[in-house]
Amino acid sequence: MSTEVLVPTPGSRRSPATNAVCASTVDAVFLDVAAFQGSMAASGLPPLHSRRLDAAEFRASVVTRDLGPLKMIELATPGGECFRNPRGIRAGDEALWQIDLVTKGSARVEQGSEVAELGPADLVLIDPARPVRYISTDCTHVSMLVPRNELRLRPADAARLAGVRIDGGRGPGALVSSLARDMARSLTGFRAGEADRSAAAVTELIAVALGAQLGDERPVPDQALRERIVGFVEARLSERDLCPAAIASAHHISVRRLHKLFEDQPLTIAALIRQRRLERCRADLTLSDRTVSAVAARWGFADPAHFSRLFKKTYGYNASALTDSNRARTVKAPAAQSREDGGAQRAER
């Protein structure tokens, strides 16, 4: 909001030993305006130009985290003004939505004809592919960058929401505000699947907050509603009570309406849940040493026998074949290492 709003964040790194996603981190304090702006110029994130910076008193800090496809950036910056004009917009910027949250201080955000006066906890949706202007006091704020294909905002709704203040003190906006403030500093230790599922859940919560901001009762087109339901399902595959009735209730529609939404799709809603759960189970069994029953339970299958029959019917072989293969690889690797070590010892003698 003052100086540059966004900071460079390296891509997620996957640890080969643990298959864990390492939250990419750039935790830094800048006392030099040029160094801070240089880091912005090197960033792949939407750039801003700054005004009214006092180099003698400049101090800014940056904390960044990745959660699957989401980027979280917390900055503490001095008061000032920054902007992005049409010349500063890049082709890649249109692939993102940006949600800004003020945690300390205040900011004025202008995009298009909208002006958002933000205090602590308030949020605003920014379109990085359009000009924007920020004026702020000494301020701490969090920016969330969400891929557009994940949030799936309709163009007409995005046009109504961009640059509009979202109250972070009540309703869905308060949940997003609280979550974003805490997440910016606490995202560590997520494995790949956990990070992606958590990101989907956060994105769904953002979508709910944006939908509440629209505040209208017009029917949602079938495709948009269906896409939102699919995202909801993806985020909750591990929940045993995920079923058509629960999904319909969460989206304030009848079960009959839910089934009708999917009647012209390749899979019914129940079949979609079953297929996506089986895919997650197959991936887990291939990459981990968990038992079949543990993996089945993790992805919502309460009856291991039913899961095993369903797995074989779907893939043509037993789920246990994957765990047997994993065990064989595990045994083979140490055995091969022992032979190599023994050969080396014999050579030394």
Tab-separated table of C-alpha atoms in Angstrom:
chain	number	residue	atom	x	y	z
A	1	MET	CA	0.000	0.000	0.000
A	2	SER	CA	2.929	2.305	0.586
A	3	THR	CA	6.091	1.619	-1.417
A	4	GLU	CA	5.674	-1.668	-3.287
A	5	VAL	CA	2.719	-3.782	-2.198
A	6	LEU	CA	4.045	-7.080	-3.533
A	7	VAL	CA	7.313	-8.879	-2.964
A	8	PRO	CA	9.214	-11.602	-4.807
A	9	THR	CA	8.324	-15.090	-3.636
A	10	PRO	CA	10.242	-18.080	-4.962
A	11	GLY	CA	8.204	-21.049	-6.115
A	12	SER	CA	7.367	-23.902	-3.761
A	13	ARG	CA	10.175	-26.393	-3.317
A	14	ARG	CA	9.461	-30.069	-2.854
A	15	SER	CA	11.758	-31.969	-0.549
A	16	PRO	CA	12.706	-35.295	-2.185
A	17	ALA	CA	13.223	-36.945	1.192
A	18	THR	CA	9.836	-36.189	2.717
A	19	ASN	CA	7.691	-35.160	-0.264
A	20	ALA	CA	6.784	-32.132	1.860
A	21	VAL	CA	6.058	-28.710	0.440
A	22	CYS	CA	8.463	-26.175	1.916
A	23	ALA	CA	6.753	-22.828	2.416
A	24	SER	CA	8.833	-20.462	0.300
A	25	THR	CA	10.110	-17.729	2.555
A	26	VAL	CA	11.632	-14.302	2.110
A	27	ASP	CA	11.711	-12.798	5.612
A	28	ALA	CA	13.635	-9.542	5.380
A	29	VAL	CA	13.886	-6.011	6.736
A	30	PHE	CA	14.830	-3.240	4.299
A	31	LEU	CA	16.423	0.011	5.483
A	32	ASP	CA	17.326	1.107	1.968
A	33	VAL	CA	14.666	2.308	-0.491
A	34	ALA	CA	16.661	1.273	-3.554
A	35	ALA	CA	17.235	-2.263	-2.243
A	36	PHE	CA	13.552	-2.670	-1.466
A	37	GLN	CA	12.505	-1.360	-4.867
A	38	GLY	CA	15.153	-3.508	-6.517
A	39	SER	CA	13.598	-6.584	-4.954
A	40	MET	CA	10.254	-5.475	-6.342
A	41	ALA	CA	11.657	-5.030	-9.837
A	42	ALA	CA	12.989	-8.600	-9.742
A	43	SER	CA	9.648	-9.991	-8.597
A	44	GLY	CA	7.269	-11.939	-10.799
A	45	LEU	CA	4.379	-10.337	-8.896
A	46	PRO	CA	2.383	-7.304	-10.076
A	47	PRO	CA	4.719	-4.257	-9.804
A	48	LEU	CA	3.939	-0.802	-8.389
A	49	HIS	CA	5.684	2.573	-8.635
A	50	SER	CA	6.289	4.541	-5.421
A	51	ARG	CA	6.086	8.188	-4.435
A	52	ARG	CA	6.841	10.297	-1.372
A	53	LEU	CA	9.437	8.052	0.221
A	54	ASP	CA	11.812	9.521	2.794
A	55	ALA	CA	15.007	7.502	2.306
A	56	ALA	CA	16.457	8.740	5.609
A	57	GLU	CA	13.612	7.186	7.620
A	58	PHE	CA	12.725	4.256	5.381
A	59	ARG	CA	12.064	0.850	6.973
A	60	ALA	CA	10.019	-2.000	5.535
A	61	SER	CA	9.720	-5.673	6.396
A	62	VAL	CA	8.547	-8.631	4.355
A	63	VAL	CA	7.260	-12.106	5.250
A	64	THR	CA	6.148	-14.409	2.425
A	65	ARG	CA	4.619	-17.876	2.398
A	66	ASP	CA	3.277	-20.259	-0.259
A	67	LEU	CA	0.356	-22.622	0.270
A	68	GLY	CA	-0.075	-24.765	-2.826
A	69	PRO	CA	-1.092	-22.319	-5.568
A	70	LEU	CA	-1.729	-19.467	-3.086
A	71	LYS	CA	0.842	-16.825	-2.173
A	72	MET	CA	0.686	-14.940	1.133
A	73	ILE	CA	2.746	-11.756	1.565
A	74	GLU	CA	2.833	-9.699	4.778
A	75	LEU	CA	4.479	-6.269	4.647
A	76	ALA	CA	5.078	-3.494	7.139
A	77	THR	CA	5.695	-0.288	5.166
A	78	PRO	CA	5.978	3.450	5.880
A	79	GLY	CA	3.280	5.877	4.850
A	80	GLY	CA	3.240	6.952	1.221
A	81	GLU	CA	1.650	6.507	-2.174
A	82	CYS	CA	2.124	3.952	-4.912
A	83	PHE	CA	0.370	3.159	-8.161
A	84	ARG	CA	0.283	0.925	-11.216
A	85	ASN	CA	-0.463	2.578	-14.551
A	86	PRO	CA	-1.393	0.849	-17.847
A	87	ARG	CA	2.260	0.680	-18.916
A	88	GLY	CA	3.130	-1.314	-15.795
A	89	ILE	CA	0.597	-4.087	-16.461
A	90	ARG	CA	2.041	-7.321	-17.801
A	91	ALA	CA	0.368	-10.186	-19.657
A	92	GLY	CA	0.854	-12.583	-16.739
A	93	ASP	CA	-0.940	-10.280	-14.293
A	94	GLU	CA	-4.313	-11.235	-15.707
A	95	ALA	CA	-3.827	-14.786	-14.378
A	96	LEU	CA	-4.188	-13.612	-10.737
A	97	TRP	CA	-6.627	-12.083	-8.299
A	98	GLN	CA	-5.215	-10.125	-5.385
A	99	ILE	CA	-6.979	-9.808	-2.025
A	100	ASP	CA	-5.449	-7.190	0.290
A	101	LEU	CA	-6.015	-7.081	4.037
A	102	VAL	CA	-4.995	-4.246	6.382
A	103	THR	CA	-3.910	-5.472	9.829
A	104	LYS	CA	-2.518	-2.182	11.213
A	105	GLY	CA	-2.925	1.416	10.068
A	106	SER	CA	-5.190	2.558	7.248
A	107	ALA	CA	-5.166	2.731	3.463
A	108	ARG	CA	-7.107	4.216	0.587
A	109	VAL	CA	-7.334	2.004	-2.504
A	110	GLU	CA	-8.605	3.306	-5.836
A	111	GLN	CA	-9.389	1.050	-8.797
A	112	GLY	CA	-11.636	2.102	-11.655
A	113	SER	CA	-14.470	4.196	-10.236
A	114	GLU	CA	-14.285	2.529	-6.813
A	115	VAL	CA	-12.572	3.879	-3.693
A	116	ALA	CA	-12.036	1.632	-0.657
A	117	GLU	CA	-11.161	3.229	2.678
A	118	LEU	CA	-9.613	0.398	4.663
A	119	GLY	CA	-9.016	0.124	8.381
A	120	PRO	CA	-7.665	-2.800	10.399
A	121	ALA	CA	-9.239	-6.142	9.331
A	122	ASP	CA	-10.826	-4.711	6.158
A	123	LEU	CA	-10.251	-6.357	2.775
A	124	VAL	CA	-10.372	-5.371	-0.873
A	125	LEU	CA	-10.263	-7.342	-4.124
A	126	ILE	CA	-7.738	-5.984	-6.626
A	127	ASP	CA	-7.497	-6.846	-10.316
A	128	PRO	CA	-3.719	-6.849	-11.058
A	129	ALA	CA	-4.466	-6.441	-14.769
A	130	ARG	CA	-5.949	-2.946	-14.201
A	131	PRO	CA	-4.455	0.336	-12.933
A	132	VAL	CA	-4.629	0.872	-9.175
A	133	ARG	CA	-3.532	3.529	-6.662
A	134	TYR	CA	-2.744	3.181	-2.942
A	135	ILE	CA	-2.302	5.872	-0.281
A	136	SER	CA	-1.528	4.660	3.236
A	137	THR	CA	-0.299	5.556	6.679
A	138	ASP	CA	2.477	3.502	8.287
A	139	CYS	CA	0.805	0.199	7.647
A	140	THR	CA	0.965	-3.559	8.050
A	141	HIS	CA	-0.958	-5.485	5.452
A	142	VAL	CA	-1.290	-8.931	3.886
A	143	SER	CA	-1.737	-9.662	0.189
A	144	MET	CA	-3.131	-12.973	-1.011
A	145	LEU	CA	-2.542	-13.921	-4.639
A	146	VAL	CA	-5.035	-16.453	-5.999
A	147	PRO	CA	-4.923	-17.957	-9.511
A	148	ARG	CA	-8.003	-16.858	-11.416
A	149	ASN	CA	-8.761	-20.386	-12.529
A	150	GLU	CA	-8.977	-21.385	-8.847
A	151	LEU	CA	-11.335	-18.619	-7.698
A	152	ARG	CA	-13.532	-18.673	-10.841
A	153	LEU	CA	-15.065	-15.219	-10.492
A	154	ARG	CA	-17.446	-14.298	-13.276
A	155	PRO	CA	-16.288	-11.164	-15.180
A	156	ALA	CA	-19.456	-9.247	-14.289
A	157	ASP	CA	-19.069	-10.050	-10.586
A	158	ALA	CA	-15.354	-9.207	-10.625
A	159	ALA	CA	-16.150	-5.820	-12.159
A	160	ARG	CA	-18.614	-5.131	-9.317
A	161	LEU	CA	-16.211	-6.248	-6.589
A	162	ALA	CA	-12.810	-4.844	-7.602
A	163	GLY	CA	-11.814	-1.855	-5.473
A	164	VAL	CA	-14.769	-2.207	-3.074
A	165	ARG	CA	-14.196	-2.358	0.706
A	166	ILE	CA	-15.139	-5.678	2.304
A	167	ASP	CA	-15.925	-5.424	6.005
A	168	GLY	CA	-13.484	-7.654	7.858
A	169	GLY	CA	-15.320	-7.333	11.151
A	170	ARG	CA	-18.323	-9.557	10.498
A	171	GLY	CA	-19.623	-12.470	8.446
A	172	PRO	CA	-17.480	-14.349	5.931
A	173	GLY	CA	-15.189	-11.327	5.566
A	174	ALA	CA	-14.195	-11.652	9.232
A	175	LEU	CA	-13.255	-15.315	8.726
A	176	VAL	CA	-11.064	-14.529	5.707
A	177	SER	CA	-9.495	-11.575	7.533
A	178	SER	CA	-8.611	-13.594	10.619
A	179	LEU	CA	-7.336	-16.552	8.620
A	180	ALA	CA	-5.156	-14.452	6.304
A	181	ARG	CA	-3.599	-12.543	9.202
A	182	ASP	CA	-2.566	-15.756	10.945
A	183	MET	CA	-1.588	-17.699	7.825
A	184	ALA	CA	0.993	-15.159	6.688
A	185	ARG	CA	3.302	-16.261	9.519
A	186	SER	CA	2.242	-19.818	10.303
A	187	LEU	CA	2.357	-21.753	7.017
A	188	THR	CA	4.949	-24.468	7.621
A	189	GLY	CA	5.129	-28.238	7.534
A	190	PHE	CA	2.487	-28.938	4.881
A	191	ARG	CA	2.899	-31.941	2.612
A	192	ALA	CA	1.966	-31.593	-1.053
A	193	GLY	CA	-1.578	-32.968	-0.787
A	194	GLU	CA	-2.244	-31.131	2.466
A	195	ALA	CA	-1.130	-27.803	0.978
A	196	ASP	CA	-3.331	-28.189	-2.100
A	197	ARG	CA	-6.399	-29.200	-0.079
A	198	SER	CA	-5.852	-26.369	2.396
A	199	ALA	CA	-5.456	-23.886	-0.460
A	200	ALA	CA	-8.737	-25.101	-1.967
A	201	ALA	CA	-10.481	-24.591	1.378
A	202	VAL	CA	-9.091	-21.055	1.745
A	203	THR	CA	-10.086	-20.236	-1.831
A	204	GLU	CA	-13.616	-21.490	-1.163
A	205	LEU	CA	-13.850	-19.267	1.910
A	206	ILE	CA	-12.692	-16.266	-0.136
A	207	ALA	CA	-15.355	-17.087	-2.741
A	208	VAL	CA	-18.023	-17.158	-0.023
A	209	ALA	CA	-16.902	-13.757	1.294
A	210	LEU	CA	-16.947	-12.251	-2.203
A	211	GLY	CA	-20.359	-13.777	-2.892
A	212	ALA	CA	-21.710	-12.268	0.333
A	213	GLN	CA	-20.356	-8.873	-0.730
A	214	LEU	CA	-22.407	-8.998	-3.934
A	215	GLY	CA	-25.494	-9.152	-1.737
A	216	ASP	CA	-27.982	-10.115	-4.433
A	217	GLU	CA	-30.438	-12.965	-4.764
A	218	ARG	CA	-30.297	-13.571	-8.483
A	219	PRO	CA	-30.010	-17.241	-9.531
A	220	VAL	CA	-26.458	-18.403	-10.093
A	221	PRO	CA	-25.888	-19.814	-13.606
A	222	ASP	CA	-25.589	-23.581	-13.609
A	223	GLN	CA	-21.976	-23.705	-14.810
A	224	ALA	CA	-20.697	-21.247	-12.187
A	225	LEU	CA	-22.569	-23.033	-9.399
A	226	ARG	CA	-21.394	-26.432	-10.610
A	227	GLU	CA	-17.764	-25.246	-10.660
A	228	ARG	CA	-18.100	-23.910	-7.132
A	229	ILE	CA	-19.555	-27.217	-5.971
A	230	VAL	CA	-16.678	-29.143	-7.582
A	231	GLY	CA	-14.198	-26.911	-5.723
A	232	PHE	CA	-16.127	-27.507	-2.505
A	233	VAL	CA	-15.939	-31.279	-3.050
A	234	GLU	CA	-12.192	-31.184	-3.792
A	235	ALA	CA	-11.535	-29.353	-0.524
A	236	ARG	CA	-13.506	-31.854	1.575
A	237	LEU	CA	-12.791	-35.272	0.100
A	238	SER	CA	-11.369	-36.516	3.396
A	239	GLU	CA	-14.607	-35.775	5.292
A	240	ARG	CA	-16.685	-38.929	5.746
A	241	ASP	CA	-19.969	-37.012	5.873
A	242	LEU	CA	-19.401	-35.466	2.433
A	243	CYS	CA	-22.550	-36.478	0.565
A	244	PRO	CA	-25.156	-34.920	-1.757
A	245	ALA	CA	-27.330	-33.782	1.154
A	246	ALA	CA	-24.425	-32.021	2.901
A	247	ILE	CA	-23.275	-30.393	-0.353
A	248	ALA	CA	-26.779	-29.171	-1.172
A	249	SER	CA	-27.200	-27.727	2.319
A	250	ALA	CA	-23.857	-25.903	2.155
A	251	HIS	CA	-24.876	-24.252	-1.131
A	252	HIS	CA	-28.453	-23.471	-0.058
A	253	ILE	CA	-30.062	-25.579	-2.768
A	254	SER	CA	-32.197	-28.719	-2.694
A	255	VAL	CA	-30.746	-32.182	-3.260
A	256	ARG	CA	-32.976	-32.441	-6.332
A	257	ARG	CA	-31.462	-29.223	-7.731
A	258	LEU	CA	-27.971	-30.553	-7.007
A	259	HIS	CA	-28.596	-33.771	-8.931
A	260	LYS	CA	-30.090	-31.795	-11.809
A	261	LEU	CA	-26.921	-29.689	-12.040
A	262	PHE	CA	-24.940	-32.842	-12.818
A	263	GLU	CA	-27.454	-34.786	-14.899
A	264	ASP	CA	-25.801	-33.743	-18.183
A	265	GLN	CA	-22.254	-34.231	-16.866
A	266	PRO	CA	-20.062	-37.347	-17.332
A	267	LEU	CA	-20.404	-38.160	-13.614
A	268	THR	CA	-23.179	-37.724	-11.066
A	269	ILE	CA	-22.219	-35.844	-7.914
A	270	ALA	CA	-21.933	-39.112	-5.959
A	271	ALA	CA	-19.807	-40.696	-8.683
A	272	LEU	CA	-17.579	-37.602	-8.768
A	273	ILE	CA	-16.921	-37.847	-5.030
A	274	ARG	CA	-16.187	-41.569	-5.333
A	275	GLN	CA	-13.842	-41.133	-8.308
A	276	ARG	CA	-11.856	-38.279	-6.761
A	277	ARG	CA	-11.495	-40.201	-3.486
A	278	LEU	CA	-10.267	-43.292	-5.334
A	279	GLU	CA	-7.731	-41.178	-7.223
A	280	ARG	CA	-6.404	-39.728	-3.959
A	281	CYS	CA	-6.212	-43.230	-2.440
A	282	ARG	CA	-4.353	-44.582	-5.444
A	283	ALA	CA	-1.836	-41.732	-5.280
A	284	ASP	CA	-1.291	-42.249	-1.546
A	285	LEU	CA	-0.844	-46.010	-1.914
A	286	THR	CA	1.656	-45.487	-4.718
A	287	LEU	CA	3.783	-42.924	-2.890
A	288	SER	CA	3.545	-43.898	0.775
A	289	ASP	CA	3.943	-46.928	3.022
A	290	ARG	CA	0.522	-46.579	4.695
A	291	THR	CA	-1.747	-49.599	4.909
A	292	VAL	CA	-4.746	-49.971	2.613
A	293	SER	CA	-7.195	-49.506	5.493
A	294	ALA	CA	-5.390	-46.362	6.739
A	295	VAL	CA	-5.439	-44.771	3.301
A	296	ALA	CA	-9.087	-45.715	2.750
A	297	ALA	CA	-10.062	-44.167	6.100
A	298	ARG	CA	-8.075	-41.017	5.366
A	299	TRP	CA	-10.136	-40.384	2.218
A	300	GLY	CA	-13.559	-41.068	3.657
A	301	PHE	CA	-14.035	-44.812	3.070
A	302	ALA	CA	-15.296	-46.202	6.379
A	303	ASP	CA	-15.437	-49.866	5.257
A	304	PRO	CA	-12.031	-51.229	4.082
A	305	ALA	CA	-13.645	-54.283	2.440
A	306	HIS	CA	-16.018	-52.102	0.421
A	307	PHE	CA	-13.102	-49.875	-0.562
A	308	SER	CA	-11.011	-52.858	-1.725
A	309	ARG	CA	-13.849	-54.176	-3.907
A	310	LEU	CA	-14.466	-50.734	-5.370
A	311	PHE	CA	-10.762	-50.178	-6.030
A	312	LYS	CA	-10.367	-53.478	-7.876
A	313	LYS	CA	-13.531	-52.888	-9.909
A	314	THR	CA	-12.245	-49.444	-10.923
A	315	TYR	CA	-8.563	-50.195	-11.622
A	316	GLY	CA	-8.570	-53.933	-12.320
A	317	TYR	CA	-6.137	-54.917	-9.568
A	318	ASN	CA	-6.095	-55.055	-5.767
A	319	ALA	CA	-5.140	-51.982	-3.754
A	320	SER	CA	-2.784	-54.189	-1.731
A	321	ALA	CA	-0.695	-54.710	-4.877
A	322	LEU	CA	0.516	-51.118	-4.544
A	323	THR	CA	1.553	-51.541	-0.917
A	324	ASP	CA	3.290	-54.844	-1.769
A	325	SER	CA	5.196	-53.069	-4.532
A	326	ASN	CA	6.254	-50.294	-2.134
A	327	ARG	CA	7.495	-52.836	0.398
A	328	ALA	CA	9.454	-54.660	-2.300
A	329	ARG	CA	11.186	-51.450	-3.337
A	330	THR	CA	11.950	-50.609	0.285
A	331	VAL	CA	13.500	-54.022	0.928
A	332	LYS	CA	15.407	-54.055	-2.344
A	333	ALA	CA	17.073	-50.688	-1.841
A	334	PRO	CA	18.778	-51.507	1.513
A	335	ALA	CA	19.766	-54.942	0.181
A	336	ALA	CA	21.429	-53.378	-2.829
A	337	GLN	CA	23.185	-50.895	-0.562
A	338	SER	CA	24.447	-53.738	1.669
A	339	ARG	CA	25.932	-55.540	-1.317
A	340	GLU	CA	27.672	-52.348	-2.407
A	341	ASP	CA	29.052	-51.755	1.075
A	342	GLY	CA	30.178	-55.386	1.373
A	343	GLY	CA	31.911	-55.183	-1.953
A	344	ALA	CA	33.701	-52.041	-0.882
A	345	GLN	CA	34.798	-53.663	2.376
A	346	ARG	CA	36.118	-56.749	0.566
A	347	ALA	CA	37.992	-54.517	-1.864
A	348	GLU	CA	39.581	-52.656	1.046
A	349	ARG	CA	40.715	-55.931	2.664
